[in-house]
Coordinates of C-alpha atoms and ligand atoms in Angstrom, one line a residue:
Chain A
M139 CA -118.1 50.6 101.6
K140 CA -114.4 50.3 100.6
I141 CA -112.4 53.3 101.8
L142 CA -108.8 54.2 101.2
V143 CA -107.1 56.7 103.4
C144 CA -103.8 58.3 102.2
I145 CA -101.4 59.1 105.0
S146 CA -98.1 60.9 104.9
K147 CA -95.3 61.5 107.3
T148 CA -94.1 65.1 108.2
P149 CA -91.7 66.6 110.6
D150 CA -93.4 68.0 113.7
T151 CA -94.0 71.7 113.4
T152 CA -91.6 72.4 116.3
A153 CA -88.7 70.6 114.5
K154 CA -85.6 72.4 113.8
I155 CA -85.2 72.4 110.0
S156 CA -81.7 71.9 108.4
F157 CA -80.3 70.3 105.3
T158 CA -77.2 68.2 104.6
D159 CA -74.5 69.3 102.2
D160 CA -76.0 67.3 99.4
Q161 CA -79.3 69.2 99.8
K162 CA -81.2 66.4 101.6
F163 CA -83.5 67.0 104.6
N164 CA -81.4 66.5 107.8
A165 CA -83.6 64.0 109.7
S166 CA -81.3 63.7 112.7
G167 CA -83.0 64.7 115.9
V168 CA -86.3 65.4 114.1
Q169 CA -89.5 64.1 115.5
F170 CA -91.8 62.8 112.7
I171 CA -95.6 62.6 113.0
M172 CA -98.5 61.5 110.8
N173 CA -99.7 64.6 108.9
P174 CA -102.4 66.0 111.2
Y175 CA -105.0 66.5 108.5
D176 CA -104.6 62.8 107.5
E177 CA -104.8 61.6 111.1
W178 CA -107.3 63.8 112.8
Y179 CA -109.8 64.3 110.0
A180 CA -109.4 61.9 107.0
L181 CA -108.8 58.7 108.9
V182 CA -111.4 59.4 111.6
K183 CA -114.1 60.3 109.1
A184 CA -113.3 57.1 107.2
L185 CA -113.7 55.1 110.4
E186 CA -117.0 56.9 111.2
I187 CA -118.4 56.0 107.8
Q188 CA -117.2 52.4 108.1
E189 CA -118.8 52.2 111.6
S190 CA -122.2 53.3 110.3
A191 CA -122.2 51.9 106.8
G192 CA -119.9 48.8 107.2
G193 CA -117.0 48.0 105.0
T194 CA -113.2 48.3 105.3
V195 CA -110.7 51.1 105.9
T196 CA -107.3 50.6 104.2
L197 CA -104.4 53.0 104.8
I198 CA -101.8 53.7 102.1
N199 CA -98.5 55.4 102.5
V200 CA -95.7 56.0 100.0
G201 CA -92.4 55.8 101.8
G202 CA -89.6 53.8 103.3
A203 CA -89.7 51.2 106.0
D204 CA -89.2 53.8 108.7
N205 CA -92.7 55.1 108.0
E206 CA -94.1 52.0 109.6
T207 CA -94.4 53.7 112.9
I208 CA -97.0 56.1 111.7
I209 CA -98.7 53.4 109.7
R210 CA -99.0 51.3 112.8
K211 CA -100.4 54.3 114.6
G212 CA -103.1 54.6 111.9
L213 CA -103.9 50.9 112.4
A214 CA -104.1 51.5 116.2
I215 CA -106.6 54.3 115.6
G216 CA -108.8 51.8 113.8
A217 CA -107.9 51.1 110.2
E218 CA -108.2 47.4 109.2
K219 CA -105.1 47.0 107.1
A220 CA -102.4 49.0 105.4
V221 CA -100.3 49.2 102.2
R222 CA -96.9 50.8 101.9
I223 CA -95.5 51.6 98.5
N224 CA -91.8 51.1 99.1
A225 CA -90.2 54.3 97.7
E226 CA -89.2 57.7 98.9
P227 CA -91.6 60.1 97.2
T228 CA -89.9 62.6 94.9
S229 CA -92.9 64.8 94.0
S230 CA -96.6 65.0 94.5
M231 CA -97.2 63.4 91.2
F232 CA -95.0 60.5 92.0
T233 CA -97.0 59.9 95.2
A234 CA -100.3 60.3 93.5
Y235 CA -99.3 58.0 90.6
Q236 CA -98.3 55.2 93.0
I237 CA -101.5 55.5 95.0
A238 CA -103.6 55.5 91.9
E239 CA -101.8 52.5 90.4
Y240 CA -102.6 50.6 93.6
A241 CA -106.2 51.9 93.8
K242 CA -107.3 51.3 90.3
A243 CA -107.7 47.6 90.6
E244 CA -109.3 47.8 94.1
G245 CA -112.5 49.7 93.3
F246 CA -112.6 52.0 96.3
D247 CA -115.9 53.9 96.9
L248 CA -114.1 56.7 98.8
I249 CA -110.5 57.9 98.9
F250 CA -109.5 60.4 101.6
T251 CA -106.5 62.5 101.8
G252 CA -105.7 65.4 104.2
K253 CA -106.2 68.9 102.8
E254 CA -102.5 69.4 102.6
T255 CA -99.3 68.3 104.3
I256 CA -98.0 70.7 106.9
D257 CA -94.4 70.6 105.5
F258 CA -94.9 71.3 101.8
N259 CA -98.5 72.5 101.7
A260 CA -98.9 71.6 98.1
A261 CA -102.5 70.3 98.4
E262 CA -102.0 68.5 95.0
V263 CA -102.0 64.7 95.7
G264 CA -105.8 64.3 96.1
A265 CA -106.5 66.2 92.8
M266 CA -103.9 64.1 91.0
I267 CA -105.2 60.8 92.3
A268 CA -108.7 61.9 91.2
E269 CA -107.4 62.7 87.7
Y270 CA -105.5 59.4 87.3
L271 CA -108.6 57.5 88.3
D272 CA -111.1 59.7 86.5
M273 CA -113.0 60.4 89.7
P274 CA -114.7 63.6 91.0
Y275 CA -112.7 65.4 93.7
V276 CA -114.1 67.5 96.6
S277 CA -111.4 69.4 98.5
F278 CA -111.2 70.9 102.0
A279 CA -114.2 69.0 103.3
N280 CA -115.3 70.2 106.8
A281 CA -118.5 68.2 107.1
M282 CA -119.9 65.2 105.2
T283 CA -122.9 63.0 105.2
L284 CA -123.7 59.9 103.1
A285 CA -127.2 58.8 101.9
G286 CA -126.9 55.6 99.9
N287 CA -124.5 56.4 97.0
T288 CA -124.7 60.2 97.4
A289 CA -122.4 62.3 99.6
T290 CA -123.3 65.8 100.7
I291 CA -120.2 67.7 101.6
S292 CA -119.5 71.1 103.0
C293 CA -116.1 72.5 102.0
E294 CA -113.9 75.5 102.6
I295 CA -113.7 78.0 99.7
E296 CA -112.1 81.4 99.4
G297 CA -113.8 83.5 102.2
G298 CA -116.6 81.0 103.0
T299 CA -118.0 77.6 102.6
E300 CA -120.0 75.8 100.0
T301 CA -122.1 72.6 100.0
V302 CA -121.9 70.1 97.2
E303 CA -123.5 66.8 96.2
V304 CA -121.6 64.0 94.5
N305 CA -122.1 60.4 93.8
L306 CA -119.5 57.8 94.8
P307 CA -116.8 57.0 94.0
V308 CA -115.1 60.2 95.0
V309 CA -111.8 61.6 96.3
V310 CA -112.2 63.9 99.3
S311 CA -109.6 66.0 101.0
A312 CA -110.2 66.5 104.7
A313 CA -110.0 69.8 106.6
K314 CA -110.6 70.9 110.2
G315 CA -114.2 70.1 111.3
L316 CA -114.7 66.9 109.3
A317 CA -114.2 64.7 112.3
E318 CA -112.8 64.8 115.9
Q319 CA -109.3 63.5 116.6
R320 CA -109.1 60.1 118.2
I321 CA -106.3 58.9 120.5
P322 CA -105.4 55.3 120.0
N323 CA -106.1 53.2 123.1
M324 CA -104.1 50.3 124.5
R325 CA -106.3 47.7 122.8
G326 CA -105.9 49.4 119.5
I327 CA -102.2 49.6 119.9
M328 CA -102.0 45.9 120.7
M329 CA -104.3 44.9 117.8
A330 CA -102.3 47.1 115.4
K331 CA -99.2 44.9 115.8
T332 CA -100.8 42.0 114.0
K333 CA -102.9 43.8 111.4
P334 CA -101.8 43.2 107.8
L335 CA -99.3 45.7 106.4
E336 CA -98.5 44.9 102.8
V337 CA -95.4 46.2 101.1
I338 CA -95.6 46.8 97.4
E339 CA -92.7 47.9 95.1
P340 CA -93.4 51.2 93.1
A341 CA -94.6 51.3 89.5
A342 CA -92.2 52.8 86.9
F343 CA -92.5 56.6 86.8
T344 CA -90.6 59.3 84.9
E345 CA -89.8 62.1 87.3
N346 CA -89.8 65.6 85.8
V347 CA -89.5 67.6 89.0
V348 CA -86.0 67.9 90.4
T349 CA -85.4 69.3 93.9
R350 CA -82.4 71.5 93.2
Q351 CA -81.8 73.3 96.4
F352 CA -83.1 74.3 99.8
D353 CA -82.2 77.6 101.5
L354 CA -82.7 78.7 105.0
P355 CA -84.2 82.2 105.3
A356 CA -81.8 85.0 106.3
P357 CA -81.9 85.4 110.1
K358 CA -84.5 87.9 111.1
S359 CA -83.0 91.2 112.3
A360 CA -83.7 92.0 115.9
V361 CA -87.1 93.3 116.9
K362 CA -87.3 97.1 117.3
M363 CA -88.9 97.8 120.6
I364 CA -91.1 100.9 120.8
D365 CA -92.2 102.7 123.9
A366 CA -95.8 102.2 124.8
D367 CA -96.2 106.0 125.2
N368 CA -94.9 106.7 121.7
M369 CA -97.3 105.1 119.3
D370 CA -96.6 108.0 116.9
E371 CA -93.1 106.6 116.5
L372 CA -94.5 103.2 115.7
V373 CA -96.8 104.7 113.0
R374 CA -93.9 106.7 111.6
L375 CA -91.7 103.6 111.3
L376 CA -94.5 101.6 109.7
H377 CA -95.0 104.4 107.2
E378 CA -91.4 105.5 106.5
E379 CA -89.3 102.4 107.2
A380 CA -91.5 99.4 106.7
K381 CA -93.7 101.2 104.1
V382 CA -96.8 99.2 105.0
I383 CA -99.2 102.0 105.9
Chain B
M213 CA -95.5 78.5 72.8
S214 CA -97.3 80.8 75.2
V215 CA -98.2 81.2 78.8
L216 CA -101.8 80.6 79.8
V217 CA -103.2 82.1 83.0
F218 CA -106.4 80.9 84.5
A219 CA -107.8 84.1 86.0
E220 CA -110.4 82.9 88.5
T221 CA -113.4 85.0 89.5
H222 CA -115.5 85.1 92.6
D223 CA -119.0 86.6 92.3
N224 CA -118.1 87.6 88.7
T225 CA -115.1 89.8 89.8
F226 CA -111.4 89.3 89.7
K227 CA -109.8 89.3 93.1
K228 CA -106.2 90.5 93.6
P229 CA -104.7 87.0 93.5
A230 CA -106.1 86.5 89.9
L231 CA -104.5 89.8 88.9
E232 CA -101.3 88.7 90.4
A233 CA -101.4 85.5 88.5
V234 CA -101.9 87.4 85.2
F235 CA -99.0 89.7 86.1
Y236 CA -96.8 86.6 87.0
G237 CA -97.8 85.0 83.7
K238 CA -96.8 88.2 81.8
K239 CA -93.4 88.4 83.5
T240 CA -92.8 84.7 82.8
A241 CA -93.9 85.1 79.1
S242 CA -91.6 88.1 78.7
M243 CA -88.7 86.0 80.0
L244 CA -89.6 83.3 77.6
G245 CA -90.1 85.7 74.7
T246 CA -93.7 84.8 74.2
Q247 CA -97.2 86.0 74.9
C248 CA -99.5 85.8 77.9
I249 CA -103.1 84.6 77.4
A250 CA -105.6 85.0 80.2
L251 CA -108.5 82.5 80.4
V252 CA -111.7 83.4 82.1
L253 CA -114.5 80.8 82.8
G254 CA -118.1 81.7 83.4
D255 CA -119.7 85.1 84.0
A256 CA -117.2 87.9 84.7
A257 CA -117.4 91.7 84.6
N258 CA -114.9 93.4 82.3
A259 CA -112.5 90.6 81.3
A260 CA -110.7 93.1 79.1
Q261 CA -109.2 94.8 82.2
L262 CA -106.8 91.8 82.5
G263 CA -104.8 93.5 79.7
K264 CA -103.8 96.2 82.2
Y265 CA -102.0 93.5 84.3
G266 CA -100.2 92.0 81.3
A267 CA -102.6 89.7 79.4
D268 CA -101.9 90.1 75.6
K269 CA -105.2 88.5 74.9
V270 CA -108.2 87.3 77.0
L271 CA -110.1 84.1 76.2
H272 CA -113.5 84.3 77.8
L273 CA -115.9 81.3 77.9
T274 CA -119.3 82.4 79.0
D275 CA -121.1 79.0 78.9
A276 CA -123.5 78.9 81.9
A277 CA -122.2 75.4 82.8
L278 CA -119.0 77.1 83.9
N279 CA -120.7 79.3 86.5
S280 CA -120.5 76.5 89.1
F281 CA -117.2 74.9 90.0
D282 CA -116.2 71.2 89.4
S283 CA -112.4 70.7 89.3
Q284 CA -112.8 68.0 86.7
V285 CA -114.7 70.3 84.3
Y286 CA -112.4 73.2 84.9
A287 CA -109.3 71.1 84.5
S288 CA -110.6 69.6 81.3
V289 CA -111.4 73.1 79.8
I290 CA -108.1 74.6 80.9
T291 CA -106.2 71.7 79.4
Q292 CA -108.1 71.9 76.1
V293 CA -107.4 75.7 75.9
A294 CA -103.7 75.1 76.7
Q295 CA -103.5 72.6 73.9
T296 CA -105.4 74.7 71.3
T297 CA -103.3 77.8 72.1
G298 CA -100.1 75.8 72.3
S299 CA -99.4 77.0 75.8
D300 CA -96.6 75.1 77.5
V301 CA -96.8 77.0 80.8
V302 CA -100.1 77.2 82.7
V303 CA -100.4 79.6 85.7
L304 CA -103.1 79.4 88.3
V305 CA -103.9 80.9 91.7
H306 CA -103.0 78.9 94.8
S307 CA -106.6 79.3 96.1
A308 CA -109.2 76.8 97.2
E309 CA -110.2 76.4 93.5
G310 CA -106.7 76.6 92.1
K311 CA -105.5 73.9 94.5
A312 CA -108.3 71.6 93.3
I313 CA -107.3 72.1 89.6
T314 CA -103.5 72.4 89.5
G315 CA -102.8 68.8 90.1
R316 CA -105.4 67.6 87.6
V317 CA -104.1 69.9 84.9
A318 CA -100.5 68.8 85.6
V319 CA -101.6 65.1 85.2
K320 CA -103.5 65.9 82.0
L321 CA -100.6 67.8 80.4
N322 CA -98.0 65.4 81.7
A323 CA -96.5 68.5 83.2
A324 CA -94.1 69.1 86.1
S325 CA -95.9 71.3 88.6
V326 CA -95.1 73.6 91.5
S327 CA -98.0 74.3 93.8
G328 CA -97.8 77.5 95.9
A329 CA -94.8 79.1 94.2
N330 CA -93.8 82.5 95.6
S331 CA -91.3 83.9 93.1
L332 CA -90.8 84.2 89.4
P333 CA -89.2 81.4 87.5
E334 CA -85.4 81.5 87.2
L335 CA -84.2 80.5 83.7
S336 CA -80.4 80.7 83.9
N337 CA -80.1 77.0 84.5
G338 CA -83.3 75.2 83.3
F339 CA -86.7 76.3 84.5
T340 CA -86.6 76.7 88.3
V341 CA -89.4 77.8 90.6
A342 CA -89.1 78.4 94.4
K343 CA -91.7 78.1 97.2
S344 CA -91.7 78.4 100.9
V345 CA -91.8 75.1 102.9
Y346 CA -91.6 73.8 106.5
S347 CA -93.8 76.5 107.9
G348 CA -91.6 79.2 106.4
K349 CA -88.5 77.7 107.9
A350 CA -87.0 77.0 104.5
K351 CA -87.3 77.6 100.8
V352 CA -87.1 75.0 98.1
H353 CA -86.1 75.4 94.4
Y354 CA -87.6 72.9 91.9
T355 CA -86.4 72.5 88.4
L356 CA -89.2 71.5 86.0
N357 CA -87.8 69.3 83.3
S358 CA -90.9 68.5 81.2
D359 CA -92.1 70.3 78.1
N360 CA -95.2 71.5 79.9
K361 CA -95.2 73.2 83.3
V362 CA -98.0 74.1 85.7
I363 CA -97.5 76.6 88.5
S364 CA -99.9 77.9 91.1
I365 CA -99.0 81.2 92.7
M366 CA -99.3 82.0 96.4
G367 CA -101.2 85.3 97.0
N368 CA -99.2 88.4 97.8
S369 CA -96.0 87.0 96.3
L370 CA -95.1 89.8 94.0
P371 CA -96.1 93.5 93.7
I372 CA -98.3 94.0 90.7
E373 CA -98.3 96.8 88.2
A374 CA -101.3 97.9 86.2
N375 CA -99.7 99.8 83.3
G376 CA -101.0 98.0 80.3
N377 CA -104.2 98.6 78.2
D378 CA -107.4 96.6 77.9
A379 CA -106.8 93.4 76.0
P380 CA -108.9 92.0 73.2
V381 CA -111.4 89.5 74.4
E382 CA -112.2 86.4 72.3
S383 CA -113.9 83.1 72.7
V384 CA -112.6 79.7 71.9
S385 CA -114.4 76.4 71.3
V386 CA -114.0 73.6 73.8
N387 CA -115.9 70.5 74.9
I388 CA -117.4 71.1 78.3
P389 CA -117.9 67.7 80.0
A390 CA -120.9 67.1 82.3
A391 CA -120.2 68.1 85.9
R392 CA -120.3 65.3 88.5
V393 CA -120.0 67.6 91.5
K394 CA -123.1 69.7 92.0
T395 CA -122.9 72.9 94.1
T396 CA -126.1 73.3 96.1
K397 CA -125.2 76.2 98.4
V398 CA -122.5 78.9 98.7
D399 CA -122.0 81.0 101.8
R400 CA -119.4 83.7 101.4
I401 CA -118.6 86.2 104.1
T402 CA -119.3 89.5 102.6
G403 CA -117.9 93.0 103.3
E404 CA -114.5 91.9 104.4
V405 CA -111.4 90.9 102.5
P406 CA -110.9 87.2 103.1
L407 CA -107.8 86.5 105.2
P408 CA -105.7 84.8 102.6
E409 CA -105.9 87.9 100.4
A410 CA -105.7 90.5 103.2
E411 CA -102.9 93.1 103.1
V412 CA -103.4 94.2 106.7
V413 CA -104.4 91.8 109.5
V414 CA -105.1 92.6 113.1
S415 CA -105.2 89.5 115.3
G416 CA -106.1 88.9 118.9
G417 CA -105.1 86.1 121.4
R418 CA -106.0 84.9 124.8
G419 CA -104.4 88.1 126.2
L420 CA -107.7 89.9 125.4
K421 CA -109.4 87.9 128.2
G422 CA -112.8 87.6 126.6
P423 CA -114.9 88.3 123.6
E424 CA -116.4 91.4 125.2
N425 CA -113.0 93.1 124.9
W426 CA -112.7 92.8 121.1
G427 CA -114.1 96.3 120.6
I428 CA -110.6 98.0 120.9
L429 CA -109.1 95.5 118.4
E430 CA -112.0 96.1 116.0
D431 CA -111.5 99.9 116.2
L432 CA -107.8 99.4 115.4
G433 CA -108.8 97.1 112.5
K434 CA -111.2 99.7 111.2
V435 CA -108.8 102.6 111.0
L436 CA -106.3 100.3 109.1
G437 CA -108.9 98.7 106.9
A438 CA -107.7 95.4 108.2
T439 CA -109.1 91.9 108.2
M440 CA -109.5 90.4 111.7
A441 CA -107.9 87.2 112.8
C442 CA -107.3 85.3 116.1
S443 CA -105.3 82.5 117.7
R444 CA -106.6 79.0 118.0
P445 CA -107.7 79.0 121.6
V446 CA -109.7 82.1 120.9
A447 CA -111.6 80.3 118.1
D448 CA -111.9 77.1 120.2
A449 CA -113.5 79.1 123.0
H450 CA -115.9 80.6 120.5
W451 CA -114.8 84.1 121.4
R452 CA -114.3 84.6 117.7
P453 CA -115.6 82.7 114.6
H454 CA -113.5 79.8 113.3
H455 CA -112.9 81.4 109.9
E456 CA -110.6 83.9 111.8
H457 CA -108.3 81.2 113.2
V458 CA -104.8 81.5 111.7
G459 CA -101.9 79.2 112.2
Q460 CA -100.8 75.7 111.4
T461 CA -104.3 74.3 111.8
G462 CA -106.1 77.4 110.6
I463 CA -105.6 79.7 107.7
A464 CA -102.1 80.6 106.5
I465 CA -101.8 84.3 105.7
R466 CA -99.1 86.5 104.1
P467 CA -100.2 90.1 104.6
N468 CA -97.9 93.1 104.3
L469 CA -98.7 94.0 107.9
Y470 CA -99.7 91.6 110.8
I471 CA -100.4 93.1 114.1
A472 CA -100.6 90.4 116.9
V473 CA -102.1 91.5 120.1
G474 CA -102.0 89.4 123.3
I475 CA -100.7 86.3 121.4
S476 CA -97.7 84.4 122.8
G477 CA -96.3 83.4 119.4
A478 CA -96.3 79.6 119.8
I479 CA -94.7 77.8 116.8
Q480 CA -98.0 76.5 115.6
H481 CA -99.3 80.0 115.5
L482 CA -96.2 81.3 113.7
A483 CA -96.5 78.6 111.1
G484 CA -99.5 80.4 109.6
V485 CA -98.3 84.0 109.9
N486 CA -94.5 84.1 109.5
N487 CA -94.8 84.8 105.8
S488 CA -96.2 88.2 106.7
K489 CA -93.9 91.0 105.4
V490 CA -93.9 93.1 108.6
I491 CA -95.0 91.8 112.1
V492 CA -95.9 94.1 115.0
V493 CA -96.3 92.4 118.4
I494 CA -98.1 93.9 121.4
N495 CA -97.6 91.7 124.5
K496 CA -97.0 92.5 128.2
D497 CA -94.5 89.7 128.7
P498 CA -91.0 90.6 127.6
E499 CA -90.2 86.8 127.3
A500 CA -93.1 86.2 124.8
P501 CA -91.6 84.1 122.0
F502 CA -93.5 86.2 119.4
F503 CA -91.0 89.1 119.9
K504 CA -88.3 86.9 118.3
A505 CA -90.4 86.7 115.1
A506 CA -91.4 90.4 115.2
D507 CA -90.1 93.4 113.3
Y508 CA -91.6 95.9 115.8
G509 CA -92.6 95.2 119.4
V510 CA -94.4 97.0 122.2
C511 CA -94.0 95.5 125.6
A512 CA -97.0 96.8 127.5
D513 CA -100.6 96.2 128.6
L514 CA -102.6 95.8 125.4
F515 CA -105.7 97.5 127.0
D516 CA -103.6 100.6 127.3
V517 CA -101.6 100.4 124.1
V518 CA -104.2 99.4 121.5
P519 CA -106.4 102.5 121.9
K520 CA -103.3 104.7 121.7
L521 CA -102.1 103.0 118.5
T522 CA -105.6 103.5 117.0
E523 CA -105.5 107.2 117.9
A524 CA -102.0 107.6 116.4
I525 CA -103.1 105.9 113.2
K526 CA -106.2 108.2 113.0
K527 CA -103.9 111.2 113.4
F528 CA -101.6 109.9 110.7
K529 CA -104.4 109.2 108.3
A530 CA -105.8 112.7 108.8
Q531 CA -102.5 114.1 107.8
H532 CA -101.8 111.9 104.8
Ligands
FAD87 C1 -101.0 70.4 116.9 C2 -101.2 71.8 117.3 C3 -101.7 72.7 116.4 C4 -102.0 74.1 116.8 N1 -102.4 75.0 115.8 C5 -102.5 76.3 116.2 C6 -103.0 77.2 115.2 O1 -103.2 76.9 114.0 N2 -103.1 78.5 115.6 C7 -102.8 78.9 116.9 O2 -102.9 80.1 117.1 N3 -102.4 78.0 117.8 C8 -102.3 76.7 117.5 N4 -102.0 75.8 118.5 C9 -101.9 76.3 119.9 C10 -100.6 77.0 120.2 O3 -99.6 76.0 120.6 C11 -100.8 78.0 121.3 O4 -101.3 77.3 122.4 C12 -101.7 79.1 121.0 O5 -101.4 79.8 119.8 C13 -101.8 80.1 122.1 O6 -102.7 81.1 121.9 P1 -102.5 82.6 122.5 O7 -101.2 83.1 122.1 O8 -103.8 83.3 122.1 O9 -102.6 82.3 124.1 P2 -101.5 82.3 125.2 O10 -100.4 81.4 124.8 O11 -102.2 82.0 126.4 O12 -100.9 83.7 125.1 C14 -101.5 84.9 125.6 C15 -100.5 86.0 125.5 O13 -101.2 87.2 125.9 C16 -100.3 88.0 126.6 N5 -101.1 88.9 127.5 C17 -102.0 88.5 128.5 N6 -102.6 89.6 129.0 C18 -102.1 90.7 128.3 C19 -102.3 92.1 128.4 N7 -103.1 92.6 129.2 N8 -101.5 92.9 127.5 C20 -100.7 92.4 126.7 N9 -100.4 91.0 126.5 C21 -101.1 90.2 127.4 C22 -99.5 87.0 127.5 O14 -98.3 87.5 127.9 C23 -99.4 85.8 126.5 O15 -98.1 85.9 125.8 C24 -101.7 74.5 118.1 C25 -101.3 73.6 119.0 C26 -101.0 72.3 118.7 C27 -100.5 71.3 119.7

């Protein structure tokens, strides 16, 4: 079983968000993490499959050299090797194209992504990789079993879940429930230092999406406190001022 | 040139996000001086009603193969229809299905895409579309430079109007590829508006102390016609089902009204709820961080306040 896990880097949710004058993300003082859906569910599910069915788990990340911290963390959790496409991603399609260009010659049986990144929440990369590689795509998987060449996957849909069957190869995006988070141990961290991390230059790509501008939301006006004994007043405000009831 | 909207259905009906997408498509088409075509795949009751929300024409493909979902099949069909109708803007819903299709259609049409847009395109300087990012802590504006554009719309992003008439419904011929993903079972929670579509949400946290105390919250939810939600520790402790968990690792919601009861307002919780239009927080701790993100706050014991609020709403509803 040849498995590819796509991992990305995001600011921690608690990070203070600001932008430089030239509309770039201001990274100073920001703590970056591996996107939780990639780390907790996609990677761990890939490892579980590899542990029971054999094979290899390869990580791939599109990003600069400073992403190697999170790549090494993925190796410490248990992936065998990693590939970094040496380019700052400019759009979902750029990222997906680079991953697909690498994957097409490799013949992966399974490609995992997280269900979305927690910074941009686009949930597009998995679908785009699947399209570039002409593979089926199952999104928001929260449980998955494999029997031979057939995967049975439960996934989140609007207001419920559904179960699907699909033959490999397939692209799967991982949601909560697919696996249990693993914390890297000392041995894993030591081994990760010498695991192969290949750096590949990006393939040529025409970018059609331009990030023009970021705005910070207007500061929220102060909360209006209402006396606990005056719920009629709260209801009045919700009706007359907020117009939500 | 035209705008094509994929109006998705669940259980043969159009949910509000699909109507919003049609309305968004119409507004965009008007700005571009062109028409808005709605596309409906599989069984659907009364596709003509999409005209009320702005569709100039509805294309309805009723082939039984389209009654079960495979992103590859849907993306292929939507792309073919975009090509035969000469549509250069494709609008979808940012739903579970929409998210699985948007990227595929963008690749097929070699289109620039924005996934999860929450405002109408701005055309004064190219074609620019905005969305909320970094857990609602910022907004980004993307300019789409390709001839074709694909946009998926976040639910509850714009108020819809239904002032048109029924639209003519036609068919169109396409090639439906064989599905590779086979759906064997669908479990939908019935009787409640799913959280991502809910307009009013009542949510409980650890402050409720235990599942046996949820009655007062459910009473409040009932008078408001709200969908119920909860914080993560509440779902993790199995006080409430997992599908009610909102936040960074749960469902992201954007209702008109979010009432948070006994929830501290940790940043990971706020990440999933701070796109709500109006937030009411009930918490006995004046230092609870949630008050900083709230529009209205009540600092008191929830076991005392919640029944009073329910009564006040009942009284209000009786008068209006
Ligand atoms: C990576 C990560 C992801 C996370 N994702 C999520 C997520 O998606 N969603 C989420 O919710 N959390 C998430 N969390 C957890 C989050 O950090 C908080 O721990 C959690 O939201 C707290 O839940 P709570 O507010 O219900 O409980 P608490 O923080 O324990 O707060 C309970 C509140 O109830 C109030 N209270 C108690 N008794 C009463 C009373 N009688 N009357 C009125 N008020 C009362 C207290 O003053 C307190 O403010 C995540 C954490 C991490 C690290």
